[in-house]
Short mmCIF file of C-alpha atoms and ligand atoms in Angstrom, two decimals:
data_model
loop_
_atom_site.label_atom_id
_atom_site.label_comp_id
_atom_site.label_asym_id
_atom_site.label_seq_id
_atom_site.Cartn_x
_atom_site.Cartn_y
_atom_site.Cartn_z
CA VAL V 726 200.58 13.02 -88.67
CA THR V 727 202.78 10.07 -87.77
CA THR V 728 202.14 8.11 -84.59
CA ILE V 729 204.35 5.63 -82.75
CA GLU V 730 202.43 2.80 -84.41
CA ALA V 731 203.69 3.91 -87.84
CA ILE V 732 207.14 5.17 -86.91
CA GLY V 733 208.77 2.01 -88.28
CA ALA V 734 207.41 2.75 -91.75
CA SER V 735 210.18 5.28 -92.33
CA LYS V 736 213.85 4.44 -92.76
CA THR V 737 214.79 6.77 -89.91
CA GLY V 738 212.10 5.36 -87.64
CA GLN V 739 213.28 1.82 -88.36
CA ALA V 740 216.87 2.81 -87.53
CA VAL V 741 215.75 4.35 -84.24
CA GLN V 742 213.67 1.32 -83.28
CA LYS V 743 216.59 -1.03 -84.08
CA ALA V 744 219.04 1.11 -82.13
CA TRP V 745 216.67 1.18 -79.14
CA LEU V 746 216.71 -2.61 -79.07
CA ASP V 747 220.44 -2.96 -79.82
CA VAL V 748 221.39 -0.54 -77.03
CA ASP V 749 218.71 -2.00 -74.70
CA VAL V 750 217.37 1.46 -73.82
CA MET V 751 214.06 0.57 -72.24
CA GLN V 752 213.53 -0.06 -68.58
CA CYS V 753 209.84 0.35 -67.68
CA GLY V 754 209.00 1.63 -71.17
CA TYR V 755 206.63 4.36 -69.94
CA CYS V 756 208.41 7.19 -71.76
CA GLN V 757 209.70 5.27 -74.74
CA ALA V 758 207.04 6.10 -77.33
CA GLY V 759 207.72 9.80 -76.86
CA GLN V 760 211.47 9.28 -76.78
CA VAL V 761 211.40 7.32 -80.06
CA MET V 762 209.18 9.94 -81.69
CA ALA V 763 211.44 12.80 -80.57
CA ALA V 764 214.59 10.94 -81.60
CA THR V 765 213.17 10.23 -85.06
CA ALA V 766 212.12 13.86 -85.48
CA LEU V 767 215.63 14.97 -84.49
CA LEU V 768 217.31 12.64 -86.98
CA ASN V 769 214.94 13.74 -89.73
CA THR V 770 216.18 17.31 -89.35
CA THR V 771 219.70 16.65 -88.01
CA PRO V 772 221.07 13.39 -89.40
CA LYS V 773 224.37 13.53 -87.47
CA PRO V 774 223.55 15.26 -84.16
CA THR V 775 226.10 16.23 -81.56
CA ASP V 776 225.58 15.33 -77.90
CA LYS V 777 224.42 18.91 -77.25
CA GLN V 778 221.91 18.76 -80.11
CA ILE V 779 220.61 15.44 -78.79
CA ASP V 780 220.30 16.73 -75.24
CA THR V 781 218.51 19.88 -76.44
CA ALA V 782 216.10 17.99 -78.70
CA MET V 783 215.25 15.40 -76.06
CA GLN V 784 214.97 17.66 -73.01
CA GLY V 785 211.16 17.79 -73.18
CA ASN V 786 210.91 14.03 -72.68
CA ALA V 787 211.32 13.05 -69.05
CA CYS V 788 212.34 9.49 -68.16
CA ARG V 789 211.73 8.47 -64.57
CA CYS V 790 214.04 5.51 -65.07
CA GLY V 791 216.91 7.80 -66.06
CA THR V 792 217.85 6.10 -69.31
CA TYR V 793 219.19 9.33 -70.80
CA VAL V 794 222.70 8.04 -71.41
CA ARG V 795 221.42 5.00 -73.29
CA ILE V 796 218.95 7.15 -75.21
CA ARG V 797 221.81 9.35 -76.38
CA GLU V 798 223.82 6.27 -77.36
CA ALA V 799 220.86 4.82 -79.27
CA ILE V 800 220.32 8.06 -81.18
CA LYS V 801 223.97 8.15 -82.15
CA THR V 802 223.81 4.48 -83.14
CA ALA V 803 220.77 5.17 -85.32
CA ALA V 804 222.63 8.10 -86.86
CA GLY V 805 225.68 5.95 -87.57
CA VAL V 806 228.00 8.17 -85.55
CA ASP V 807 230.68 7.20 -83.06
CA THR V 808 229.20 6.18 -79.71
CA LYS V 809 232.39 5.67 -77.74
CA ASP V 810 231.76 8.68 -75.49
CA SER V 811 227.98 8.25 -75.23
CA ARG V 812 227.98 6.60 -71.82
CA GLU V 813 229.93 9.44 -70.25
CA VAL V 814 227.71 11.84 -68.36
FE1 FES S 290 210.91 4.15 -67.58
FE2 FES S 290 211.68 6.04 -69.28
S1 FES S 290 212.13 3.88 -69.35
S2 FES S 290 210.24 6.23 -67.68
#
């Protein structure tokens, strides 16, 4: 079992944490531990996810601040894929 405290121990977890900071995803931070865990799990199984795959994988994590567009951009940044369309809804 991996918890949020240890997520940075993996290469994927580190990439997600860095992307979260680079894209400035967090607002209140309430949902972020779950978002980071779900994003890391997605990238572990799908290294280059499409927007649809990201949206499907992340749909169980609600964010009351509505940072979904930045979350998608951060996941794509962590995956090393083009983010030019990430801010389009
Ligand atoms: Fe506030 Fe997601 S950042 S609930």
